């Protein structure tokens, strides 16, 4: 991947490129050992993200016969959190969606915590002692088949999240990466994102910190499925996009996409 270096001029100023290519004399070692990475006293998450915000992604599989009751429950939970003054300053719902194409009877809710894990700890402490919240949580448990929570950080090179007005669909493309490849992923996508800015389709890009590890989520916003098709075809006509894709594909163990529709209480539509 030595050819990566010729793209350095396209990287954002705040993104640190980390070499994962073995030195020439050590090339034969790469066949048996993990690739050499430049020594650093910073964690990889600090290199990939420069934002003091932690995001939580809740993925719920609701019962097919309980969709409306479930959505009412989530809406009431959102309103309760908004009404709690210590929480409302730091905890915010970014987006709420149900899956239209992909895993059926599924909902995703994206929250932001300004102040990081410290705010998550304080929010959990406040909510655990709130009787109304506890009742809503118990009620929700009867309406869902499973719940999964991930804590995420936003990639530093991804555009800042901008809430959209109606009417849009969203696509979340989720990738399970091979362990040890997150830096390479960041190196490549810091360039690749430049090919996906023309139609303002980039909504958010995250990597997991707690929950399923080595997970990446890219969320895209489109007017409709036809606009999605046209936008993606336009990217393939952009010189360099195919090369970025070629570098990232070997890093992936599994990937899937879902088309999402905003709920009526989602801040972004």
mmCIF file of C-alpha atoms in Angstrom, residues 51 158-164 202-203:
data_model
loop_
_atom_site.group_PDB
_atom_site.id
_atom_site.type_symbol
_atom_site.label_atom_id
_atom_site.label_comp_id
_atom_site.label_asym_id
_atom_site.label_seq_id
_atom_site.Cartn_x
_atom_site.Cartn_y
_atom_site.Cartn_z
ATOM 1 C CA UNK A 51 -14.503 15.514 18.550
ATOM 2 C CA UNK A 158 -16.348 13.300 7.891
ATOM 3 C CA UNK A 159 -18.439 16.466 7.368
ATOM 4 C CA UNK A 160 -20.149 17.846 10.446
ATOM 5 C CA UNK A 161 -23.610 16.404 10.998
ATOM 6 C CA UNK A 162 -26.267 18.650 9.526
ATOM 7 C CA UNK A 163 -29.933 17.975 10.237
ATOM 8 C CA UNK A 164 -31.998 17.621 7.063
ATOM 9 C CA UNK A 202 -22.774 12.451 3.495
ATOM 10 C CA UNK A 203 -24.692 12.586 6.787
#
